[in-house]
mmCIF file of C-alpha atoms and ligand atoms in Angstrom:
data_model
loop_
_atom_site.group_PDB
_atom_site.id
_atom_site.type_symbol
_atom_site.label_atom_id
_atom_site.label_comp_id
_atom_site.label_asym_id
_atom_site.label_seq_id
_atom_site.Cartn_x
_atom_site.Cartn_y
_atom_site.Cartn_z
ATOM 1 C CA UNK D 666 0.000 0.000 0.000
ATOM 2 C CA UNK D 667 1.388 3.420 -0.907
ATOM 3 C CA UNK D 668 1.495 6.425 1.443
ATOM 4 C CA UNK D 669 -1.506 7.742 -0.482
ATOM 5 C CA UNK D 670 -3.524 4.586 0.466
ATOM 6 C CA UNK D 671 -4.194 3.689 -3.163
ATOM 7 C CA UNK D 672 -2.273 2.298 -6.138
ATOM 8 C CA UNK D 673 -0.834 5.730 -6.974
ATOM 9 C CA UNK D 674 2.643 6.147 -5.533
ATOM 10 C CA UNK D 675 4.400 9.329 -4.469
ATOM 11 C CA UNK D 676 7.848 9.148 -6.044
ATOM 12 C CA UNK D 677 10.962 11.244 -5.440
ATOM 13 C CA UNK D 678 13.246 11.868 -8.431
ATOM 14 C CA UNK D 679 16.520 13.603 -7.545
ATOM 15 C CA UNK D 680 18.169 15.317 -10.513
ATOM 16 C CA UNK D 681 14.677 15.532 -12.017
ATOM 17 C CA UNK D 682 15.311 18.766 -13.931
ATOM 18 C CA UNK D 683 18.136 17.146 -15.886
ATOM 19 C CA UNK D 684 18.109 15.240 -19.160
ATOM 20 C CA UNK D 685 17.226 11.720 -17.934
ATOM 21 C CA UNK D 686 15.335 12.859 -14.828
ATOM 22 C CA UNK D 687 12.862 14.998 -16.776
ATOM 23 C CA UNK D 688 12.045 12.106 -19.146
ATOM 24 C CA UNK D 689 11.648 9.750 -16.190
ATOM 25 C CA UNK D 690 9.207 12.192 -14.554
ATOM 26 C CA UNK D 691 7.167 12.435 -17.787
ATOM 27 C CA UNK D 692 6.768 8.652 -17.762
ATOM 28 C CA UNK D 693 5.957 8.406 -14.022
ATOM 29 C CA UNK D 694 3.270 11.104 -14.327
ATOM 30 C CA UNK D 695 1.847 9.380 -17.424
ATOM 31 C CA UNK D 696 1.551 6.207 -15.301
ATOM 32 C CA UNK D 697 -0.589 8.202 -12.837
ATOM 33 C CA UNK D 698 1.966 8.646 -10.032
ATOM 34 C CA UNK D 699 2.663 11.758 -7.965
ATOM 35 C CA UNK D 700 6.228 13.059 -8.407
ATOM 36 C CA UNK D 701 8.473 15.262 -6.289
ATOM 37 C CA UNK D 702 11.391 16.547 -8.375
ATOM 38 C CA UNK D 703 14.421 17.600 -6.325
ATOM 39 C CA UNK D 704 17.187 19.463 -8.126
ATOM 40 C CA UNK D 705 19.700 22.245 -7.379
ATOM 41 C CA UNK D 706 19.651 23.285 -11.073
ATOM 42 C CA UNK D 707 23.440 22.937 -11.423
ATOM 43 C CA UNK D 708 23.165 21.333 -14.862
ATOM 44 C CA UNK D 709 19.405 20.869 -15.053
ATOM 45 C CA UNK D 710 17.066 23.652 -16.120
ATOM 46 C CA UNK D 711 13.509 24.698 -15.359
ATOM 47 C CA UNK D 712 12.910 24.580 -19.122
ATOM 48 C CA UNK D 713 13.137 20.757 -18.968
ATOM 49 C CA UNK D 714 10.162 20.639 -16.595
ATOM 50 C CA UNK D 715 8.233 23.807 -17.504
ATOM 51 C CA UNK D 716 5.602 21.741 -19.357
ATOM 52 C CA UNK D 717 4.751 20.094 -16.006
ATOM 53 C CA UNK D 718 4.035 23.265 -14.030
ATOM 54 C CA UNK D 719 0.270 22.974 -14.462
ATOM 55 C CA UNK D 720 0.267 19.297 -13.444
ATOM 56 C CA UNK D 721 -1.327 18.908 -9.985
ATOM 57 C CA UNK D 722 0.620 15.678 -9.338
ATOM 58 C CA UNK D 723 4.009 17.360 -9.955
ATOM 59 C CA UNK D 724 6.047 19.338 -7.437
ATOM 60 C CA UNK D 725 9.492 20.930 -7.867
ATOM 61 C CA UNK D 726 11.835 21.499 -4.894
ATOM 62 C CA UNK D 727 15.123 23.350 -5.345
ATOM 63 C CA UNK D 728 17.439 21.440 -3.020
ATOM 64 C CA UNK D 729 21.018 20.174 -2.988
ATOM 65 C CA UNK D 730 21.191 16.435 -2.167
ATOM 66 C CA UNK D 731 24.441 16.927 -0.245
ATOM 67 C CA UNK D 732 22.118 18.232 2.516
ATOM 68 C CA UNK D 733 19.556 15.997 4.260
ATOM 69 C CA UNK D 734 16.031 15.960 2.861
ATOM 70 C CA UNK D 735 12.791 15.286 4.714
ATOM 71 C CA UNK D 736 9.900 14.223 2.489
ATOM 72 C CA UNK D 737 7.375 11.379 2.630
ATOM 73 C CA UNK D 738 7.532 9.160 -0.455
ATOM 74 C CA UNK D 739 7.061 5.535 -1.557
ATOM 75 C CA UNK D 740 10.041 5.233 -3.933
ATOM 76 C CA UNK D 741 13.241 7.132 -4.708
ATOM 77 C CA UNK D 742 15.136 7.431 -7.992
ATOM 78 C CA UNK D 743 18.532 8.975 -7.213
ATOM 79 C CA UNK D 744 19.776 10.659 -10.416
ATOM 80 C CA UNK D 745 21.277 13.862 -9.004
ATOM 81 C CA UNK D 746 24.847 14.245 -10.304
ATOM 82 C CA UNK D 747 26.419 16.163 -13.184
ATOM 83 C CA UNK D 748 27.029 13.576 -15.911
ATOM 84 C CA UNK D 749 29.279 15.181 -18.513
ATOM 85 C CA UNK D 750 33.049 15.673 -18.052
ATOM 86 C CA UNK D 751 32.822 19.466 -18.578
ATOM 87 C CA UNK D 752 30.292 19.758 -15.768
ATOM 88 C CA UNK D 753 31.620 17.168 -13.312
ATOM 89 C CA UNK D 754 35.180 18.515 -13.641
ATOM 90 C CA UNK D 755 34.004 22.108 -13.069
ATOM 91 C CA UNK D 756 33.914 21.529 -9.283
ATOM 92 C CA UNK D 757 35.294 18.019 -8.720
ATOM 93 C CA UNK D 758 35.036 18.147 -4.928
ATOM 94 C CA UNK D 759 31.336 19.006 -5.196
ATOM 95 C CA UNK D 760 30.923 16.151 -7.719
ATOM 96 C CA UNK D 761 32.287 13.606 -5.236
ATOM 97 C CA UNK D 762 30.143 15.139 -2.485
ATOM 98 C CA UNK D 763 27.054 14.901 -4.676
ATOM 99 C CA UNK D 764 27.656 11.200 -5.330
ATOM 100 C CA UNK D 765 28.763 10.250 -1.830
ATOM 101 C CA UNK D 766 26.919 12.616 0.552
ATOM 102 C CA UNK D 767 23.941 12.558 -1.831
ATOM 103 C CA UNK D 768 23.841 8.736 -1.654
ATOM 104 C CA UNK D 769 24.148 8.791 2.167
ATOM 105 C CA UNK D 770 21.312 11.317 2.473
ATOM 106 C CA UNK D 771 18.998 9.512 0.057
ATOM 107 C CA UNK D 772 19.785 6.084 1.544
ATOM 108 C CA UNK D 773 19.103 7.498 5.023
ATOM 109 C CA UNK D 774 15.746 8.735 3.741
ATOM 110 C CA UNK D 775 14.969 5.333 2.186
ATOM 111 C CA UNK D 776 15.927 3.640 5.467
ATOM 112 C CA UNK D 777 13.567 5.841 7.508
ATOM 113 C CA UNK D 778 10.732 5.454 5.006
ATOM 114 C CA UNK D 779 11.400 1.712 4.442
ATOM 115 C CA UNK D 780 11.107 2.408 0.731
ATOM 116 C CA UNK D 781 12.921 1.160 -2.338
ATOM 117 C CA UNK D 782 15.685 3.312 -3.845
ATOM 118 C CA UNK D 783 17.257 3.147 -7.304
ATOM 119 C CA UNK D 784 20.707 4.526 -8.020
ATOM 120 C CA UNK D 785 21.645 5.912 -11.439
ATOM 121 C CA UNK D 786 25.150 4.488 -11.628
ATOM 122 C CA UNK D 787 27.261 4.511 -14.737
ATOM 123 C CA UNK D 788 29.411 2.530 -17.144
ATOM 124 C CA UNK D 789 32.226 4.820 -15.915
ATOM 125 C CA UNK D 790 32.585 2.459 -12.930
ATOM 126 C CA UNK D 791 34.341 0.150 -15.450
ATOM 127 C CA UNK D 792 36.873 2.918 -16.259
ATOM 128 C CA UNK D 793 39.008 2.074 -19.300
ATOM 129 C CA UNK D 794 37.877 -1.556 -19.436
ATOM 130 C CA UNK D 795 40.233 -4.444 -20.122
ATOM 131 C CA UNK D 796 37.368 -6.806 -20.994
ATOM 132 C CA UNK D 797 34.886 -6.280 -23.755
ATOM 133 C CA UNK D 798 31.871 -6.116 -23.677
ATOM 134 C CA UNK D 799 31.536 -5.231 -19.991
ATOM 135 C CA UNK D 800 29.622 -7.617 -17.728
ATOM 136 C CA UNK D 801 28.376 -6.606 -14.279
ATOM 137 C CA UNK D 802 30.881 -8.892 -12.513
ATOM 138 C CA UNK D 803 33.846 -6.989 -14.019
ATOM 139 C CA UNK D 804 35.444 -4.827 -11.292
ATOM 140 C CA UNK D 805 36.734 -2.158 -13.642
ATOM 141 C CA UNK D 806 39.980 -0.388 -14.443
ATOM 142 C CA UNK D 807 39.666 3.075 -12.911
ATOM 143 C CA UNK D 808 42.360 5.672 -12.256
ATOM 144 C CA UNK D 809 41.683 6.816 -8.664
ATOM 145 C CA UNK D 810 43.606 10.120 -8.942
ATOM 146 C CA UNK D 811 42.889 11.419 -12.459
ATOM 147 C CA UNK D 812 40.633 14.279 -13.609
ATOM 148 C CA UNK D 813 37.699 11.880 -14.204
ATOM 149 C CA UNK D 814 38.065 10.184 -10.813
ATOM 150 C CA UNK D 815 35.667 12.534 -8.991
ATOM 151 C CA UNK D 816 32.868 11.088 -11.115
ATOM 152 C CA UNK D 817 34.058 7.484 -11.552
ATOM 153 C CA UNK D 818 35.143 6.921 -7.950
ATOM 154 C CA UNK D 819 32.206 8.946 -6.575
ATOM 155 C CA UNK D 820 29.812 6.619 -8.406
ATOM 156 C CA UNK D 821 31.773 3.535 -7.292
ATOM 157 C CA UNK D 822 31.608 4.700 -3.663
ATOM 158 C CA UNK D 823 27.867 5.337 -4.054
ATOM 159 C CA UNK D 824 27.430 1.707 -5.205
ATOM 160 C CA UNK D 825 29.392 0.553 -2.108
ATOM 161 C CA UNK D 826 27.111 2.637 0.122
ATOM 162 C CA UNK D 827 24.003 1.199 -1.548
ATOM 163 C CA UNK D 828 25.190 -2.358 -0.865
ATOM 164 C CA UNK D 829 26.236 -1.552 2.717
ATOM 165 C CA UNK D 830 22.840 0.040 3.508
ATOM 166 C CA UNK D 831 21.253 -3.071 1.967
ATOM 167 C CA UNK D 832 23.370 -5.564 3.965
ATOM 168 C CA UNK D 833 23.553 -3.568 7.203
ATOM 169 C CA UNK D 834 20.090 -1.945 7.331
ATOM 170 C CA UNK D 835 17.964 -4.037 4.961
ATOM 171 C CA UNK D 836 17.266 -1.122 2.580
ATOM 172 C CA UNK D 837 15.772 -2.353 -0.711
ATOM 173 C CA UNK D 838 18.127 -1.177 -3.437
ATOM 174 C CA UNK D 839 18.378 -1.218 -7.220
ATOM 175 C CA UNK D 840 21.514 -0.192 -9.103
ATOM 176 C CA UNK D 841 21.401 0.626 -12.818
ATOM 177 C CA UNK D 842 24.739 0.995 -14.606
ATOM 178 C CA UNK D 843 23.762 3.376 -17.383
ATOM 179 C CA UNK D 844 25.768 3.498 -20.617
ATOM 180 C CA UNK D 845 25.861 6.505 -22.993
ATOM 181 C CA UNK D 846 22.304 7.734 -23.477
ATOM 182 C CA UNK D 847 21.167 10.497 -25.809
ATOM 183 C CA UNK D 848 17.980 12.273 -26.811
ATOM 184 C CA UNK D 849 16.059 15.555 -26.591
ATOM 185 C CA UNK D 850 16.872 17.804 -23.553
ATOM 186 C CA UNK D 851 20.560 16.906 -23.481
ATOM 187 C CA UNK D 852 22.524 20.018 -22.614
ATOM 188 C CA UNK D 853 23.657 21.554 -25.964
ATOM 189 C CA UNK D 854 27.124 22.522 -24.734
ATOM 190 C CA UNK D 855 28.029 19.793 -22.268
ATOM 191 C CA UNK D 856 30.714 18.269 -24.487
ATOM 192 C CA UNK D 857 29.032 14.846 -24.823
ATOM 193 C CA UNK D 858 29.741 13.378 -28.205
ATOM 194 C CA UNK D 859 26.199 13.107 -29.611
ATOM 195 C CA UNK D 860 25.203 16.657 -28.633
ATOM 196 C CA UNK D 861 28.615 17.988 -29.725
ATOM 197 C CA UNK D 862 28.409 16.459 -33.201
ATOM 198 C CA UNK D 863 24.776 17.514 -33.762
ATOM 199 C CA UNK D 864 25.331 21.111 -32.661
ATOM 200 C CA UNK D 865 28.528 21.390 -34.740
ATOM 201 C CA UNK D 866 26.759 19.918 -37.800
ATOM 202 C CA UNK D 867 23.712 22.198 -37.428
ATOM 203 C CA UNK D 868 25.918 25.292 -37.058
ATOM 204 C CA UNK D 869 28.071 24.237 -40.029
ATOM 205 C CA UNK D 870 31.159 24.099 -37.781
ATOM 206 C CA UNK D 871 33.902 21.451 -38.049
ATOM 207 C CA UNK D 872 33.078 18.187 -36.243
ATOM 208 C CA UNK D 873 35.718 17.427 -33.608
ATOM 209 C CA UNK D 874 36.995 13.856 -33.402
ATOM 210 C CA UNK D 875 39.273 13.094 -30.470
ATOM 211 C CA UNK D 876 42.201 10.766 -31.232
ATOM 212 C CA UNK D 877 41.885 8.921 -34.536
ATOM 213 C CA UNK D 878 38.100 8.655 -34.239
ATOM 214 C CA UNK D 879 38.173 4.847 -34.228
ATOM 215 C CA UNK D 880 37.383 4.506 -30.503
ATOM 216 C CA UNK D 881 33.895 3.069 -30.058
ATOM 217 C CA UNK D 882 30.834 3.827 -27.946
ATOM 218 C CA UNK D 883 27.321 2.448 -27.796
ATOM 219 C CA UNK D 884 24.391 4.848 -27.702
ATOM 220 C CA UNK D 885 21.003 4.206 -26.114
ATOM 221 C CA UNK D 886 17.974 6.359 -26.935
ATOM 222 C CA UNK D 887 16.445 7.967 -23.840
ATOM 223 C CA UNK D 888 12.987 6.286 -24.159
ATOM 224 C CA UNK D 889 14.605 2.842 -24.113
ATOM 225 C CA UNK D 890 16.708 3.731 -21.086
ATOM 226 C CA UNK D 891 13.738 5.063 -19.093
ATOM 227 C CA UNK D 892 11.857 1.859 -19.888
ATOM 228 C CA UNK D 893 14.798 -0.086 -18.390
ATOM 229 C CA UNK D 894 14.847 2.057 -15.207
ATOM 230 C CA UNK D 895 11.081 1.542 -14.668
ATOM 231 C CA UNK D 896 11.408 -2.215 -15.183
ATOM 232 C CA UNK D 897 14.313 -2.400 -12.760
ATOM 233 C CA UNK D 898 12.391 -0.489 -10.071
ATOM 234 C CA UNK D 899 9.409 -2.857 -10.542
ATOM 235 C CA UNK D 900 11.528 -6.032 -10.486
ATOM 236 C CA UNK D 901 11.412 -8.485 -7.536
ATOM 237 C CA UNK D 902 13.263 -7.288 -4.369
ATOM 238 C CA UNK D 903 15.922 -9.998 -4.781
ATOM 239 C CA UNK D 904 17.189 -8.256 -7.913
ATOM 240 C CA UNK D 905 19.406 -5.519 -6.492
ATOM 241 C CA UNK D 906 21.641 -5.159 -9.510
ATOM 242 C CA UNK D 907 23.969 -3.835 -10.621
ATOM 243 C CA UNK D 908 22.286 -4.189 -13.997
ATOM 244 C CA UNK D 909 23.806 -2.776 -17.177
ATOM 245 C CA UNK D 910 21.363 -0.652 -19.198
ATOM 246 C CA UNK D 911 22.563 0.492 -22.601
ATOM 247 C CA UNK D 912 22.518 -0.284 -26.266
ATOM 248 C CA UNK D 913 25.047 -2.976 -27.241
ATOM 249 C CA UNK D 914 25.350 -1.762 -30.856
ATOM 250 C CA UNK D 915 28.807 -0.273 -31.146
ATOM 251 C CA UNK D 916 29.820 2.635 -33.392
ATOM 252 C CA UNK D 917 33.154 4.334 -33.981
ATOM 253 C CA UNK D 918 33.173 8.092 -33.553
ATOM 254 C CA UNK D 919 33.761 8.386 -37.309
ATOM 255 C CA UNK D 920 30.615 6.327 -38.006
ATOM 256 C CA UNK D 921 28.598 8.495 -35.629
ATOM 257 C CA UNK D 922 29.916 11.656 -37.282
ATOM 258 C CA UNK D 923 28.961 10.368 -40.758
ATOM 259 C CA UNK D 924 25.448 9.448 -39.539
ATOM 260 C CA UNK D 925 24.943 12.890 -37.960
ATOM 261 C CA UNK D 926 26.131 14.562 -41.191
ATOM 262 C CA UNK D 927 23.696 12.557 -43.308
ATOM 263 C CA UNK D 928 20.722 13.045 -40.905
ATOM 264 C CA UNK D 929 21.320 16.812 -40.643
ATOM 265 C CA UNK D 930 22.264 17.269 -44.317
ATOM 266 C CA UNK D 931 25.319 19.193 -43.123
ATOM 267 C CA UNK D 932 28.625 19.408 -44.983
ATOM 268 C CA UNK D 933 30.756 20.198 -41.922
ATOM 269 C CA UNK D 934 34.336 18.880 -42.218
ATOM 270 C CA UNK D 935 35.828 16.412 -39.686
ATOM 271 C CA UNK D 936 38.855 17.592 -37.685
ATOM 272 C CA UNK D 937 40.925 15.651 -35.127
ATOM 273 C CA UNK D 938 42.235 16.707 -31.709
ATOM 274 C CA UNK D 939 44.321 14.826 -29.090
ATOM 275 C CA UNK D 940 42.469 12.294 -26.928
ATOM 276 C CA UNK D 941 41.644 13.621 -23.418
ATOM 277 C CA UNK D 942 43.351 11.891 -20.445
ATOM 278 C CA UNK D 943 41.807 8.555 -19.332
ATOM 279 C CA UNK D 944 39.295 8.562 -22.201
ATOM 280 C CA UNK D 945 38.131 4.932 -22.557
ATOM 281 C CA UNK D 946 38.911 3.380 -25.966
ATOM 282 C CA UNK D 947 35.930 1.023 -26.054
ATOM 283 C CA UNK D 948 32.659 0.769 -24.180
ATOM 284 C CA UNK D 949 29.845 -1.700 -24.816
ATOM 285 C CA UNK D 950 27.368 -3.183 -22.336
ATOM 286 C CA UNK D 951 26.689 -6.867 -21.968
ATOM 287 C CA UNK D 952 22.916 -6.721 -21.329
ATOM 288 C CA UNK D 953 22.318 -10.451 -20.711
ATOM 289 C CA UNK D 954 21.051 -9.795 -17.151
ATOM 290 C CA UNK D 955 18.680 -6.997 -18.242
ATOM 291 C CA UNK D 956 17.326 -9.219 -21.020
ATOM 292 C CA UNK D 957 16.845 -12.276 -18.806
ATOM 293 C CA UNK D 958 15.656 -10.635 -15.552
ATOM 294 C CA UNK D 959 13.832 -7.532 -16.827
ATOM 295 C CA UNK D 960 12.786 -8.690 -20.304
ATOM 296 C CA UNK D 961 14.454 -5.481 -21.503
ATOM 297 C CA UNK D 962 16.435 -4.662 -24.619
ATOM 298 C CA UNK D 963 16.685 -1.375 -26.501
ATOM 299 C CA UNK D 964 14.316 -1.066 -29.473
ATOM 300 C CA UNK D 965 15.286 2.258 -31.056
ATOM 301 C CA UNK D 966 18.145 2.313 -33.578
ATOM 302 C CA UNK D 967 20.717 5.119 -33.642
ATOM 303 C CA UNK D 968 19.382 6.616 -36.885
ATOM 304 C CA UNK D 969 15.781 6.533 -35.527
ATOM 305 C CA UNK D 970 16.799 8.158 -32.236
ATOM 306 C CA UNK D 971 18.940 10.822 -33.886
ATOM 307 C CA UNK D 972 15.932 12.332 -35.710
ATOM 308 C CA UNK D 973 13.996 13.654 -32.647
ATOM 309 C CA UNK D 974 17.327 14.583 -31.027
ATOM 310 C CA UNK D 975 18.352 16.667 -34.047
ATOM 311 C CA UNK D 976 14.860 18.282 -34.136
ATOM 312 C CA UNK D 977 15.279 19.225 -30.470
ATOM 313 C CA UNK D 978 18.691 20.844 -31.016
ATOM 314 C CA UNK D 979 17.466 22.593 -34.160
ATOM 315 C CA UNK D 980 14.633 24.217 -32.190
ATOM 316 C CA UNK D 981 16.836 25.080 -29.188
ATOM 317 C CA UNK D 982 19.469 26.687 -31.435
ATOM 318 C CA UNK D 983 16.602 28.611 -33.077
ATOM 319 C CA UNK D 984 15.316 29.644 -29.638
ATOM 320 C CA UNK D 985 18.715 30.909 -28.479
ATOM 321 C CA UNK D 986 19.055 32.877 -31.770
ATOM 322 C CA UNK D 987 15.595 34.408 -31.108
ATOM 323 C CA UNK D 988 16.770 35.449 -27.620
ATOM 324 C CA UNK D 989 19.911 37.060 -29.089
ATOM 325 C CA UNK D 990 17.817 38.842 -31.757
ATOM 326 C CA UNK D 991 15.444 40.130 -29.073
ATOM 327 C CA UNK D 992 18.298 41.635 -27.001
HETATM 328 N N1 NAD Z 86 23.101 10.496 -19.765
HETATM 329 C C1 NAD Z 86 23.940 9.491 -19.715
HETATM 330 O O1 NAD Z 86 24.422 9.029 -20.762
HETATM 331 C C2 NAD Z 86 24.306 8.855 -18.396
HETATM 332 C C3 NAD Z 86 25.187 7.768 -18.413
HETATM 333 C C4 NAD Z 86 25.537 7.174 -17.213
HETATM 334 C C5 NAD Z 86 25.005 7.622 -16.028
HETATM 335 N N2 NAD Z 86 24.158 8.685 -16.021
HETATM 336 C C6 NAD Z 86 23.668 9.146 -14.715
HETATM 337 O O2 NAD Z 86 22.295 9.489 -14.795
HETATM 338 C C7 NAD Z 86 22.038 10.631 -13.962
HETATM 339 C C8 NAD Z 86 21.369 11.710 -14.795
HETATM 340 O O3 NAD Z 86 22.246 12.090 -15.850
HETATM 341 P P1 NAD Z 86 21.826 13.158 -16.961
HETATM 342 O O4 NAD Z 86 22.442 12.735 -18.226
HETATM 343 O O5 NAD Z 86 20.372 13.387 -16.907
HETATM 344 O O6 NAD Z 86 22.629 14.426 -16.456
HETATM 345 P P2 NAD Z 86 22.129 15.915 -16.180
HETATM 346 O O7 NAD Z 86 23.331 16.715 -15.823
HETATM 347 O O8 NAD Z 86 21.261 16.385 -17.274
HETATM 348 O O9 NAD Z 86 21.217 15.716 -14.886
HETATM 349 C C9 NAD Z 86 21.712 15.671 -13.577
HETATM 350 C C10 NAD Z 86 20.806 16.511 -12.703
HETATM 351 O O10 NAD Z 86 21.277 16.468 -11.349
HETATM 352 C C11 NAD Z 86 21.208 17.795 -10.821
HETATM 353 N N3 NAD Z 86 22.191 17.903 -9.725
HETATM 354 C C12 NAD Z 86 23.548 17.886 -9.824
HETATM 355 N N4 NAD Z 86 24.093 17.995 -8.604
HETATM 356 C C13 NAD Z 86 23.051 18.070 -7.709
HETATM 357 C C14 NAD Z 86 22.967 18.209 -6.306
HETATM 358 N N5 NAD Z 86 24.069 18.278 -5.532
HETATM 359 N N6 NAD Z 86 21.730 18.270 -5.732
HETATM 360 C C15 NAD Z 86 20.605 18.214 -6.492
HETATM 361 N N7 NAD Z 86 20.633 18.088 -7.830
HETATM 362 C C16 NAD Z 86 21.841 18.020 -8.430
HETATM 363 C C17 NAD Z 86 21.526 18.701 -11.986
HETATM 364 O O11 NAD Z 86 21.122 20.024 -11.814
HETATM 365 C C18 NAD Z 86 20.776 17.992 -13.119
HETATM 366 O O12 NAD Z 86 19.445 18.427 -13.213
HETATM 367 C C19 NAD Z 86 23.372 11.051 -13.372
HETATM 368 O O13 NAD Z 86 23.476 10.526 -12.063
HETATM 369 C C20 NAD Z 86 24.396 10.414 -14.268
HETATM 370 O O14 NAD Z 86 25.582 10.115 -13.594
HETATM 371 C C21 NAD Z 86 23.812 9.311 -17.181
#
């Protein structure tokens, strides 16, 4: 029975004004649940949730998860954390605090409320992997003192905390290891490869490939990913995870660039720049567990998912031009 004494749940989404969080909230509201969105608006924006303002079942709270939070809810999705290197390296100490203190605060809340909590973990816990594709039992190859460590090690420590609260206090946990996800509402200038390439192509600027452009990534469309998070939250309590969620189809950066050029009709040239430190050469999820235990696999191909993503960036570039014109 939920706190509302009916089948509707009241659900907390931290990081709800961000890219993934705002899509998750759309889906939870569409399922008839009440949602409290907690966000400090570091990388998220009110624009991502402005269409929900008139929704009586939606509530926004500006709050930083590194401080304790007192709300009454039935479930918690913990997504609060900057996700792109530009943003998480901007204030690395705060990034670690967000992962670690944020996890402690949200787990403490889940413990008091005796409610289930899902952690948005990341494929970055595998670092620069030495096995390929990555299975959940791989412990990773992470530099603990590099510029990406605040994010990678912060997320690894959060996973440790989730399992210790589970073993020590009986908190019901779910851990999703999310691989590269893209779609509308990604931040246009956060340096992630899909948004970078699309914005460069739409503006007719050169497309920047780091290294030789033959390193690979797999890209999951946001709707598929949200479907995986909902299934994981609804799975039997014995399934704690970690569960990999991502699209196993692998593309080189050159292939992605060519696809973006053909979908946008752009003739931007490709240019190369040195590879950033600790950039993983290959990343691809093994999704056997998600397939077997959640009945989940991504359905949307890269070229299908790029279309709405490109439309979104086209309209946001248009909107920012309108703002400049108006000033
Ligand atoms: N998008 C991906 O490809 C991807 C991949 C792996 C993991 N993840 C994880 O999923 C989650 C969401 O990622 P996203 O892509 O939507 O990123 P995002 O930056 O768009 O969203 C993160 C949100 O968290 C908020 N936030 C940051 N610090 C906070 C704090 N201290 N208190 C409250 N709110 C805070 C931000 O303002 C933002 O709204 C993150 O935890 C990220 O690590 C995302």
